[in-house]
Amino acid sequence: MQMTYAEAIRDAMRVELKRDPKVYLAGEDIGVFGGCFGVTAGLLDEFGPKRIVDTPISENFIVGHAVGSSACGLRPIVEIMFNDFIAVCFDEMCNQAAKVRYMFGGKADVGMVLRMPIGAGIGAAAQHSQSLEGLLTHIPGLISVIPSTPADAKGLLISAIRDDNPVIFYEHKQMYGMPGEVPEGDYTIPIGKADIKREGSDVTIVTWSWMVQKSLAAAEKLAAEGINAEVLDPRTLIPLDKEAILKSVAKTGKLVIVHEEVKTSGFGGEIAAIVSEEGFDYLDAPIKRVAAPDTPIPFSPALEQAYIPSEEKIIEAVKALF
Amino acid sequence: MDIQKKQLLEFYQQMVTIRIFESRVCELFAAGQIPGFVHSSLGQEAIAAGVMACVEKDDKVGLHHRSHGEMIAKGADMNKMMAELFGKATGTCKGKGGSMHIADMDLGILGANGILGAGYAIATGAAFACQYNETKDIALCLFGDGQSNRGPFHESLNVAALWKLPIVFICENNGFGLSNPVKEHLATDCVSDRAAAYGIPGVTVDGNDVLAVYETTLEAVDRARKGNGPSLLEFTTWRWHGHFEGDPAVYKDAQEQEEWLKKDPIPRFAKQLLEQKNATQAELDEMQAKGEALVDAAVKFAEESPWPDVSELFTDVYDRQM
Ligand SMILES: Cc1ncc(C[n+]2csc(CCOP(=O)(O)OP(=O)(O)O)c2C)c(N)n1
């Protein structure tokens, strides 16, 4: 059925709340208020305050308690209001959630999900707009999921909730209202499987989250000019479907990576490195990256629009390879 | 309080065993057999013995970096513990945690923690799970005076009090946060003064008196188990050694150290046992001998155990190979 990205995320949580009594939600203003972006709207009425837990403004607690409660067998889905705030609870992800299983010699499951909205474009400026999905990929022990469509959001979130590892689930603010066809009921997508969002033969565009939508629009324009782009969405950064990326590059011989993170130390650098190491012979042109510039996110709409990678920049990067 | 003789002897047994274990660990560290950092709990044995006598196997316990004693008193296998400190394959955590991250989920021990102040939220999350599951289990959260100054302390105590979580926060005030004496790092006289900020009971008690520790903890545990919420206990004691083994502790006042050594909790309790005819010297000697035999066996086990296979480096990062 048709639902928006936000509705699909809510639907996934509803399916899991109904299926497993150990699943609960915790975060700031997720109850009566329904979350800052309305994603959890109505869940309090449906499931009650035991399952939909409004917390004080205490990010260390929100993330840290989920490490403890999941190690004791619960299935917390916790929400941090904006991805930017990961900075105030970084220890809980970096040193606790990610390492508990390993440090404990395999004797603990930290089956928690951390949901966070990413992305610019709403005039929220430097501290409420970042896309920091690359940051936590540097820390072994964490899974990073980053869907670009309503259906992917639902299928991946259900898989994330059922996973016994800590999963970070990145939701893009620009897509919350975006509709799409979403399977009803129990629907899962395996974690670690890329999806070709558009088949093509001339160039591979590897991209995720909102940039998938921009890249698809760019691909249509490129097609009109005779360039047939393949748009590959890894959907999860950790684990990364390397085989799918290498296979696509083997077919097209060209790679453009598009992400909204800043360019320096963005995850695109990692993908470029993998393809250079393991797929160099497939390439007949240099790898290109389209990313946000290395600046904080500006407030003024005029500047913010210049900051976000655009269809034009994607088209320009692709054309430079021909 | 009328404490059964069996329990009194158990306190003594735990204290001497911990004393012997910790002394041996220090020797082995000095001899180069134990790598990394060792934070000795010599002098603090009464807290471990008194506190852990108040909890059951299924109760959850969050520890910190100076917690070998608490692990032993909760019933951890000393052979495996010693092997863990050596970094051997047979260790509690397969040699992947070491002294600073030792944990035993089978006993509800949610780990020591190398990050000061990270344990509050994890233990509070465990208490949340106990409440959520409607069991009678409770959680304990142990920490030092120095780390009581970390911000997450506030977040977790506020939430625990707000939600009446079944948890007892226990500060082992051993006089120092590394080189900083308490009066130079704490704005109030006592850590327990802060309980007022959360509307929960807070007391400071002689931590070298095992009976006082036991009685105080028992009351707080009972309160938690009955659903009446958390307490903040502070047990005053003295860190006999430097912060870590190898620290000459030049910042300590020699006379103060002298005076505290005279307050050694073990002979003090032995005197009580003998005077009140709860034990004979022969019984005390027997317990000493038993502790020595247990620790001898633990050292032998650790020494004879194999190193982990290098393939173990890659296991337990996730629940599956990624
Ligand atoms: C967040 C953090 N800051 C600093 C340290 C380094 N450090 C380890 S133990 C310690 C002192 C802790 O004092 P206290 O909490 O009183 O415990 P004690 O060592 O006295 O048992 C310090 C500064 C750390 N491990 N983690």
XYZ file of C-alpha atoms and ligand atoms in Angstrom:
670
model
C 0.000 0.000 0.000
C 0.999 3.648 -0.352
C 2.679 5.231 2.649
C 5.171 7.921 3.358
C 8.678 7.190 4.590
C 7.655 8.306 8.111
C 4.563 6.085 8.021
C 6.636 3.153 6.821
C 9.024 3.578 9.750
C 6.088 3.777 12.142
C 4.524 0.724 10.526
C 7.738 -1.267 11.044
C 7.804 -0.338 14.714
C 4.126 -1.187 15.068
C 4.646 -4.636 13.515
C 7.479 -5.325 15.941
C 5.736 -3.869 18.994
C 2.847 -6.223 18.271
C 5.022 -9.254 17.575
C 7.514 -9.065 20.436
C 6.600 -7.855 23.944
C 10.297 -7.155 24.607
C 10.298 -4.359 22.014
C 9.858 -0.851 23.395
C 10.590 2.700 22.284
C 12.400 5.338 24.329
C 13.326 8.891 23.492
C 12.536 12.544 23.975
C 8.996 13.664 23.202
C 8.107 10.479 21.365
C 4.843 9.989 23.280
C 2.029 12.544 23.267
C 4.054 14.804 21.003
C 4.736 11.963 18.549
C 8.401 12.786 17.995
C 9.932 15.910 16.526
C 9.032 14.747 13.011
C 5.827 12.935 13.937
C 7.264 9.494 13.297
C 5.953 7.946 16.523
C 2.561 9.696 16.400
C -0.262 7.543 17.751
C 1.959 4.798 19.140
C 1.466 5.903 22.737
C -2.307 5.565 22.367
C -1.945 2.182 20.767
C 0.728 0.637 23.000
C 0.690 2.622 26.242
C 3.429 4.247 28.300
C 5.203 1.020 29.217
C 6.148 0.420 25.573
C 6.420 4.034 24.405
C 8.663 5.666 26.958
C 9.115 9.417 27.042
C 12.474 10.217 28.602
C 13.918 13.372 30.106
C 16.443 15.281 27.992
C 19.215 12.865 28.807
C 20.994 11.475 25.758
C 23.677 9.635 27.723
C 20.916 7.880 29.566
C 18.797 7.178 26.486
C 21.567 5.421 24.616
C 23.386 4.022 27.655
C 20.303 2.506 29.222
C 19.563 0.715 25.952
C 22.951 -1.003 26.172
C 22.025 -2.297 29.623
C 18.424 -3.196 28.870
C 19.292 -4.988 25.628
C 22.104 -6.914 27.325
C 19.385 -8.040 29.761
C 17.153 -9.263 26.933
C 14.919 -6.318 25.997
C 14.700 -4.864 22.469
C 14.955 -1.098 22.790
C 14.398 1.214 19.848
C 15.773 4.517 21.017
C 15.515 7.836 19.256
C 17.941 10.725 19.305
C 16.110 13.800 18.068
C 18.790 14.876 15.556
C 21.837 12.998 14.288
C 23.963 15.953 15.413
C 23.278 15.070 19.053
C 25.232 11.824 18.679
C 28.138 13.989 19.798
C 26.712 14.146 23.332
C 26.246 10.392 23.596
C 29.152 9.233 21.487
C 30.719 7.239 24.298
C 27.605 5.141 24.693
C 27.794 4.038 21.049
C 31.560 4.059 20.521
C 32.846 2.556 23.746
C 29.835 0.722 25.125
C 27.291 -0.554 22.566
C 29.947 -1.367 19.966
C 32.304 -3.190 22.296
C 30.222 -5.032 24.868
C 29.912 -8.279 22.916
C 33.623 -8.392 22.162
C 34.859 -7.361 25.598
C 32.533 -9.878 27.220
C 33.902 -12.711 25.103
C 30.710 -13.027 23.059
C 28.445 -13.443 26.061
C 26.116 -10.474 25.487
C 23.695 -9.491 22.754
C 23.209 -5.759 22.417
C 20.089 -5.938 20.263
C 19.274 -2.254 20.254
C 18.326 0.155 17.492
C 19.279 3.822 17.539
C 17.129 5.924 15.208
C 18.383 9.353 14.152
C 17.254 11.879 11.533
C 19.972 13.229 9.271
C 20.134 15.837 6.564
C 20.035 19.476 5.592
C 17.445 21.477 3.696
C 15.099 22.635 6.437
C 16.957 25.752 7.490
C 18.067 24.191 10.756
C 21.702 25.193 10.234
C 24.927 23.811 11.653
C 23.766 21.822 14.690
C 20.551 20.244 13.414
C 21.308 19.303 9.809
C 24.358 17.112 9.610
C 24.724 13.777 7.910
C 27.271 11.989 10.054
C 26.687 8.444 8.849
C 30.359 7.873 8.124
C 31.424 8.667 11.666
C 30.193 5.519 13.348
C 31.230 3.231 10.473
C 34.754 3.622 11.825
C 33.811 1.675 14.935
C 33.644 -2.107 14.523
C 30.708 -3.671 16.340
C 28.036 -1.312 15.011
C 25.725 -1.809 12.035
C 24.722 1.227 9.964
C 21.454 1.188 8.020
C 20.431 4.108 5.826
C 17.282 3.627 3.708
C 16.259 5.749 0.728
C 12.644 4.693 0.129
C 9.581 3.978 2.279
C 9.683 0.254 1.468
C 13.375 -0.028 2.290
C 12.803 1.890 5.500
C 10.160 -0.574 6.639
C 11.917 -3.763 5.598
C 15.275 -2.715 6.968
C 13.910 -1.384 10.243
C 12.152 -4.662 10.996
C 15.398 -6.509 10.267
C 17.293 -4.033 12.447
C 14.946 -4.579 15.395
C 15.379 -8.346 15.084
C 19.163 -8.117 14.830
C 21.217 -9.066 17.887
C 23.776 -6.313 17.245
C 23.520 -2.568 17.861
C 22.059 -0.999 14.725
C 22.084 2.677 13.836
C 19.169 3.606 11.634
C 19.523 6.883 9.725
C 16.336 8.585 8.524
C 16.502 11.551 6.179
C 14.291 14.492 7.163
C 13.651 15.437 3.550
C 12.033 12.085 2.879
C 9.659 11.765 5.848
C 6.762 12.988 3.687
C 7.794 11.071 0.573
C 5.219 8.439 -0.497
C 5.915 5.024 -1.953
C 4.547 1.522 -2.273
C 5.208 -0.466 0.896
C 4.391 -4.147 1.491
C 1.903 -4.720 4.301
C 2.517 -6.659 7.515
C 5.700 -8.575 8.226
C 8.226 -7.464 5.617
C 11.986 -7.703 5.979
C 14.979 -6.808 3.841
C 18.251 -8.536 4.726
C 20.882 -6.264 6.222
C 23.936 -6.002 3.975
C 22.240 -6.309 0.586
C 22.576 -3.473 -1.891
C 19.769 -2.599 -4.261
C 20.100 -1.407 -7.832
C 17.612 1.436 -7.923
C 18.134 2.001 -11.654
C 19.886 -0.302 -14.044
C 22.386 1.177 -16.427
C 25.481 0.297 -18.418
C 27.628 3.417 -18.750
C 28.463 4.563 -15.220
C 27.800 3.385 -11.658
C 26.490 5.918 -9.160
C 26.832 4.585 -5.601
C 24.679 6.644 -3.291
C 22.363 6.402 -0.269
C 19.583 8.099 1.612
C 18.126 11.256 0.053
C 20.926 11.388 -2.505
C 19.473 8.251 -4.115
C 16.431 10.319 -5.054
C 18.626 13.104 -6.421
C 20.805 10.665 -8.315
C 17.760 8.985 -9.875
C 16.532 12.379 -11.094
C 19.999 13.140 -12.427
C 20.112 9.742 -14.155
C 16.907 10.524 -16.041
C 18.404 13.749 -17.366
C 21.633 11.966 -18.265
C 19.642 9.333 -20.154
C 18.188 12.071 -22.305
C 21.758 12.945 -23.226
C 22.628 9.337 -24.010
C 24.384 8.374 -20.766
C 22.820 5.340 -19.109
C 23.645 5.477 -15.379
C 23.237 2.630 -12.909
C 22.180 3.857 -9.465
C 23.291 1.492 -6.721
C 22.055 1.989 -3.162
C 24.072 -0.050 -0.637
C 21.248 0.550 1.909
C 23.567 -0.494 4.721
C 27.052 0.960 5.060
C 28.111 -1.624 7.653
C 27.993 -4.366 6.536
C 28.695 -3.108 3.010
C 27.704 -5.110 -0.051
C 31.112 -4.843 -1.715
C 30.350 -7.557 -4.234
C 27.385 -5.633 -5.633
C 29.467 -2.471 -6.006
C 32.377 -4.272 -7.652
C 30.034 -6.155 -9.961
C 28.386 -2.956 -11.101
C 31.708 -1.200 -11.655
C 32.934 -4.230 -13.597
C 29.954 -3.732 -15.882
C 30.141 0.051 -16.348
C 33.852 0.812 -15.875
C 33.072 4.127 -14.177
C 32.238 5.106 -10.602
C 30.698 8.235 -9.117
C 29.946 8.277 -5.384
C 27.327 10.702 -4.113
C 26.646 11.524 -0.480
C 25.416 14.396 1.624
C 28.155 13.986 4.222
C 31.081 16.335 3.880
C 33.682 15.041 1.491
C 36.648 14.672 3.821
C 36.528 11.360 5.660
C 33.045 10.726 4.309
C 32.116 7.100 3.650
C 32.563 7.699 -0.071
C 36.313 7.719 0.516
C 36.043 4.189 1.877
C 34.099 2.998 -1.149
C 36.616 4.627 -3.469
C 39.426 2.886 -1.607
C 37.712 -0.501 -1.839
C 37.163 -0.127 -5.575
C 40.776 1.028 -6.080
C 42.070 -1.936 -4.105
C 39.789 -4.619 -5.438
C 38.408 -3.324 -8.710
C 41.117 -1.124 -10.197
C 41.237 -3.104 -13.407
C 37.536 -2.511 -14.002
C 37.950 1.258 -14.100
C 38.485 3.195 -17.287
C 38.240 6.616 -15.640
C 39.103 8.131 -12.255
C 36.603 7.715 -9.402
C 34.576 10.862 -8.695
C 32.968 11.940 -5.448
C 30.074 14.362 -5.141
C 29.664 15.458 -1.536
C 28.936 18.423 0.667
C 31.812 20.870 1.024
C 34.022 20.793 4.123
C 32.124 23.527 5.959
C 29.522 23.654 8.706
C 25.969 23.838 7.370
C 24.949 27.463 6.834
C 21.613 28.937 7.865
C 20.710 31.221 4.950
C 18.621 29.324 2.373
C 20.837 30.768 -0.357
C 23.897 29.225 1.248
C 22.232 26.012 2.350
C 21.086 25.239 -1.198
C 24.651 25.748 -2.392
C 25.836 23.351 0.322
C 23.619 20.368 -0.509
C 24.865 18.226 -3.408
C 22.530 18.950 -6.316
C 21.344 17.117 -9.410
C 23.468 19.514 -11.459
C 26.617 18.607 -9.555
C 25.894 14.907 -10.004
C 25.338 15.385 -13.734
C 28.503 17.429 -14.024
C 30.572 14.783 -12.210
C 29.211 12.002 -14.408
C 29.797 13.921 -17.633
C 33.379 14.675 -16.649
C 34.091 10.957 -17.025
C 33.071 10.792 -20.681
C 20.300 -6.946 63.317
C 20.701 -10.608 64.019
C 23.016 -12.003 61.400
C 23.451 -15.741 61.260
C 26.860 -17.169 62.080
C 27.086 -18.760 58.648
C 26.754 -15.335 57.038
C 29.335 -13.820 59.390
C 31.850 -16.482 58.459
C 31.005 -15.973 54.809
C 31.900 -12.271 55.123
C 35.248 -13.217 56.545
C 35.890 -15.838 53.904
C 35.070 -13.394 51.107
C 37.266 -10.649 52.547
C 40.324 -12.821 53.023
C 39.903 -14.473 49.650
C 39.683 -11.086 47.931
C 42.694 -9.863 49.908
C 44.743 -12.872 48.843
C 43.553 -12.634 45.238
C 44.353 -8.926 44.973
C 47.740 -9.286 46.677
C 48.657 -12.065 44.293
C 47.491 -10.034 41.296
C 49.791 -7.195 42.366
C 52.738 -9.573 42.649
C 51.998 -11.130 39.278
C 51.692 -7.694 37.708
C 55.037 -6.633 39.165
C 56.538 -9.860 37.845
C 55.291 -9.026 34.362
C 52.807 -11.892 34.185
C 49.724 -9.661 33.997
C 49.705 -7.132 31.163
C 47.907 -3.797 30.906
C 46.484 -1.854 33.830
C 45.660 -3.287 37.241
C 43.661 -1.225 39.744
C 43.924 -2.973 43.080
C 41.057 -2.963 45.564
C 43.281 -3.792 48.538
C 41.759 -2.208 51.627
C 38.234 -2.085 50.145
C 37.297 -5.734 50.732
C 34.538 -5.058 53.265
C 32.471 -3.224 50.643
C 32.611 -6.082 48.155
C 31.808 -8.694 50.807
C 29.050 -6.703 52.488
C 27.317 -5.467 49.355
C 27.327 -8.677 47.374
C 25.877 -10.662 50.285
C 22.673 -8.667 49.717
C 21.992 -9.773 46.144
C 20.907 -12.934 44.379
C 22.382 -14.618 41.326
C 19.829 -13.074 38.948
C 20.329 -9.537 40.225
C 22.313 -7.318 37.881
C 25.526 -5.584 38.829
C 27.387 -2.817 37.017
C 30.997 -2.455 38.140
C 33.928 -0.148 37.509
C 37.660 -0.432 37.019
C 38.475 -1.425 40.616
C 36.024 -4.263 41.036
C 37.784 -7.634 41.188
C 36.517 -7.939 44.764
C 32.873 -7.463 43.821
C 33.164 -10.056 41.077
C 34.586 -12.609 43.462
C 31.938 -11.828 46.059
C 29.140 -12.162 43.477
C 30.418 -15.663 42.836
C 32.600 -15.376 39.745
C 34.894 -18.291 38.994
C 38.343 -17.178 40.188
C 40.188 -19.518 37.860
C 38.552 -17.876 34.876
C 39.024 -14.418 36.375
C 42.732 -14.929 36.858
C 43.018 -16.356 33.348
C 41.213 -13.256 32.068
C 43.719 -10.973 33.795
C 46.509 -12.954 32.147
C 44.788 -12.652 28.749
C 44.329 -16.385 28.361
C 41.773 -18.214 26.196
C 40.095 -19.722 29.260
C 39.363 -16.314 30.793
C 35.907 -15.096 31.798
C 35.794 -13.098 28.550
C 38.122 -15.357 26.504
C 40.936 -12.925 27.258
C 39.316 -10.109 25.285
C 38.295 -7.904 28.204
C 41.057 -7.964 30.787
C 40.904 -6.403 34.231
C 39.234 -3.188 33.105
C 36.401 -4.797 31.118
C 35.818 -8.078 32.885
C 32.174 -9.182 32.885
C 30.132 -12.286 33.513
C 26.652 -12.180 32.069
C 25.860 -15.605 33.569
C 26.024 -13.914 36.972
C 24.350 -10.689 35.843
C 27.684 -8.871 35.988
C 27.413 -6.209 33.312
C 31.066 -5.470 33.294
C 33.763 -3.388 34.777
C 34.147 -0.284 32.664
C 37.178 1.509 31.339
C 35.126 4.636 30.794
C 34.415 6.340 34.083
C 30.753 7.161 34.449
C 29.556 4.989 31.567
C 28.266 2.396 33.981
C 25.421 4.469 35.432
C 23.203 4.311 32.373
C 24.011 0.682 31.656
C 23.106 -0.429 35.182
C 20.034 1.805 35.111
C 19.056 0.153 31.833
C 19.400 -3.223 33.535
C 17.144 -1.981 36.345
C 14.709 -0.788 33.684
C 14.692 -4.326 32.250
C 14.000 -5.774 35.729
C 11.046 -3.421 36.150
C 9.817 -3.974 32.578
C 9.916 -7.757 32.983
C 8.105 -7.479 36.320
C 10.628 -9.723 38.028
C 11.800 -9.130 41.588
C 15.364 -8.661 40.360
C 17.210 -5.446 41.052
C 20.404 -3.797 39.853
C 23.411 -2.414 41.672
C 25.674 0.256 40.246
C 29.112 0.620 41.829
C 31.445 3.523 41.173
C 34.260 5.553 42.692
C 34.124 9.001 44.259
C 36.054 10.556 41.371
C 33.677 9.348 38.676
C 30.690 10.604 40.667
C 31.558 13.925 39.036
C 30.780 12.774 35.493
C 27.637 14.225 33.921
C 25.910 10.895 33.203
C 25.623 10.451 36.987
C 22.934 13.097 37.000
C 21.004 11.738 34.030
C 20.767 8.235 35.412
C 19.987 9.134 39.020
C 17.273 11.519 37.905
C 15.620 8.925 35.681
C 16.019 6.114 38.219
C 14.329 8.242 40.881
C 11.656 9.526 38.476
C 10.680 6.024 37.346
C 11.284 4.369 40.743
C 13.663 1.892 39.161
C 14.918 -1.012 41.274
C 18.526 0.039 41.620
C 21.020 0.925 44.329
C 23.840 3.346 43.484
C 26.912 2.594 45.561
C 29.903 4.898 45.767
C 33.146 3.406 47.003
C 34.746 6.521 48.391
C 38.370 5.469 48.745
C 39.738 8.952 49.285
C 41.017 9.659 45.773
C 40.150 10.059 42.148
C 43.575 9.040 40.871
C 45.740 11.750 42.509
C 42.896 14.061 43.561
C 41.791 13.850 47.177
C 38.031 13.986 47.627
C 38.038 17.437 49.193
C 39.615 18.776 46.021
C 37.188 17.189 43.577
C 33.837 17.215 45.366
C 31.825 20.379 46.030
C 29.819 18.818 48.853
C 31.130 17.022 51.928
C 29.777 13.699 50.796
C 28.763 12.121 47.502
C 25.571 10.984 49.242
C 24.549 14.632 49.819
C 23.495 14.601 46.191
C 20.668 12.172 46.930
C 18.612 15.155 48.057
C 18.652 16.447 44.486
C 16.731 13.359 43.391
C 14.537 12.973 46.446
C 16.007 9.579 47.294
C 17.660 8.263 50.462
C 21.374 8.973 50.690
C 23.723 7.826 53.419
C 27.440 7.740 54.080
C 28.636 4.794 56.100
C 31.982 3.360 57.257
C 33.013 1.149 54.371
C 35.599 -0.702 56.446
C 32.880 -2.139 58.648
C 31.509 -5.098 56.761
C 28.422 -5.350 58.970
C 27.523 -1.692 58.475
C 27.987 -2.104 54.727
C 25.779 -5.174 54.735
C 22.992 -3.675 56.820
C 22.915 -0.435 54.852
C 22.887 -2.218 51.521
C 20.274 -4.704 52.635
C 17.867 -1.903 53.469
C 18.425 -0.207 50.128
C 18.099 -3.501 48.239
C 14.881 -4.253 50.079
C 13.525 -0.825 49.197
C 14.410 -1.364 45.533
C 12.899 -4.846 45.470
C 9.662 -3.569 46.933
C 9.346 -1.080 44.104
C 10.145 1.976 46.194
C 12.983 3.165 44.002
C 16.692 3.838 44.192
C 19.053 4.853 46.984
C 22.485 6.425 46.944
C 24.926 4.795 49.336
C 28.451 5.938 50.001
C 30.969 3.742 51.760
C 34.104 5.464 52.961
C 37.317 3.510 52.736
C 40.926 3.907 51.659
C 42.818 2.843 48.593
C 45.898 1.147 50.002
C 47.928 1.166 46.811
C 48.561 3.740 44.137
C 45.877 4.381 41.539
C 47.222 1.595 39.342
C 49.959 -0.858 40.117
C 53.209 0.938 39.488
C 51.886 4.317 40.703
C 54.127 5.344 43.633
C 51.280 7.565 44.954
C 53.571 10.440 45.918
C 50.461 12.559 46.442
C 49.409 10.524 49.487
C 50.115 11.781 52.988
C 52.247 9.187 54.800
C 50.592 9.723 58.147
C 47.101 9.484 56.720
C 48.071 6.262 54.995
C 49.431 4.913 58.309
C 46.208 5.715 60.091
C 44.021 4.109 57.469
C 46.135 0.966 57.391
C 45.323 0.591 61.084
C 41.651 0.553 60.121
C 42.165 -2.585 58.014
C 38.695 -4.122 57.743
C 39.898 -7.720 58.031
C 41.628 -7.877 61.450
C 38.929 -5.563 62.719
C 36.221 -8.023 61.769
C 38.320 -10.990 62.984
C 38.527 -9.373 66.409
C 34.751 -8.970 66.473
C 34.196 -12.579 65.459
C 36.544 -13.857 68.146
C 35.267 -11.563 70.885
C 31.665 -12.447 70.226
C 32.619 -16.096 69.984
C 31.252 -16.400 66.481
C 34.508 -17.949 65.311
C 37.592 -19.562 66.752
C 41.119 -18.693 65.652
C 41.284 -22.157 64.136
C 38.252 -21.378 61.989
C 39.783 -18.096 60.850
C 43.042 -19.852 59.983
C 41.122 -22.431 58.069
C 39.381 -19.743 56.009
C 42.715 -18.089 55.311
C 44.094 -21.422 54.133
C 41.047 -22.002 51.957
C 41.464 -18.567 50.310
C 45.114 -19.278 49.644
C 44.333 -22.645 48.120
C 41.687 -21.098 45.857
C 44.034 -18.381 44.654
C 46.919 -20.825 44.193
C 44.647 -22.932 42.044
C 43.544 -19.861 40.075
C 47.123 -18.825 39.355
C 48.048 -22.348 38.328
C 45.004 -22.507 36.064
C 45.883 -19.179 34.463
C 49.539 -20.058 34.005
C 48.754 -23.399 32.420
C 46.017 -22.065 30.167
C 46.681 -21.521 26.472
C 46.812 -18.149 24.765
C 43.804 -17.438 22.552
C 44.187 -18.546 18.965
C 44.814 -15.559 16.712
C 41.566 -16.389 14.904
C 39.770 -15.186 18.070
C 40.725 -11.634 17.122
C 37.917 -11.728 14.572
C 35.138 -13.415 16.526
C 32.508 -11.733 18.722
C 32.669 -8.379 16.902
C 29.127 -9.160 15.751
C 26.906 -12.165 16.389
C 27.888 -13.414 12.951
C 30.749 -13.007 10.506
C 30.101 -9.817 8.506
C 35.942 9.188 31.216
C 37.257 8.828 31.860
N 38.046 9.818 32.338
C 39.238 9.513 32.908
C 39.676 8.228 33.004
C 41.046 7.886 33.598
N 40.882 7.381 34.995
C 40.721 6.075 35.230
S 40.413 5.747 36.853
C 40.530 7.390 37.260
C 40.266 7.804 38.682
C 38.940 7.324 39.167
O 38.687 7.671 40.490
P 37.448 7.076 41.273
O 36.223 7.183 40.472
O 37.422 7.722 42.615
O 37.759 5.522 41.425
P 39.004 4.844 42.105
O 40.086 4.772 41.073
O 39.393 5.668 43.274
O 38.528 3.499 42.502
C 40.816 8.149 36.133
C 40.979 9.615 36.140
C 38.819 7.228 32.460
N 39.164 5.932 32.481
N 37.617 7.548 31.932
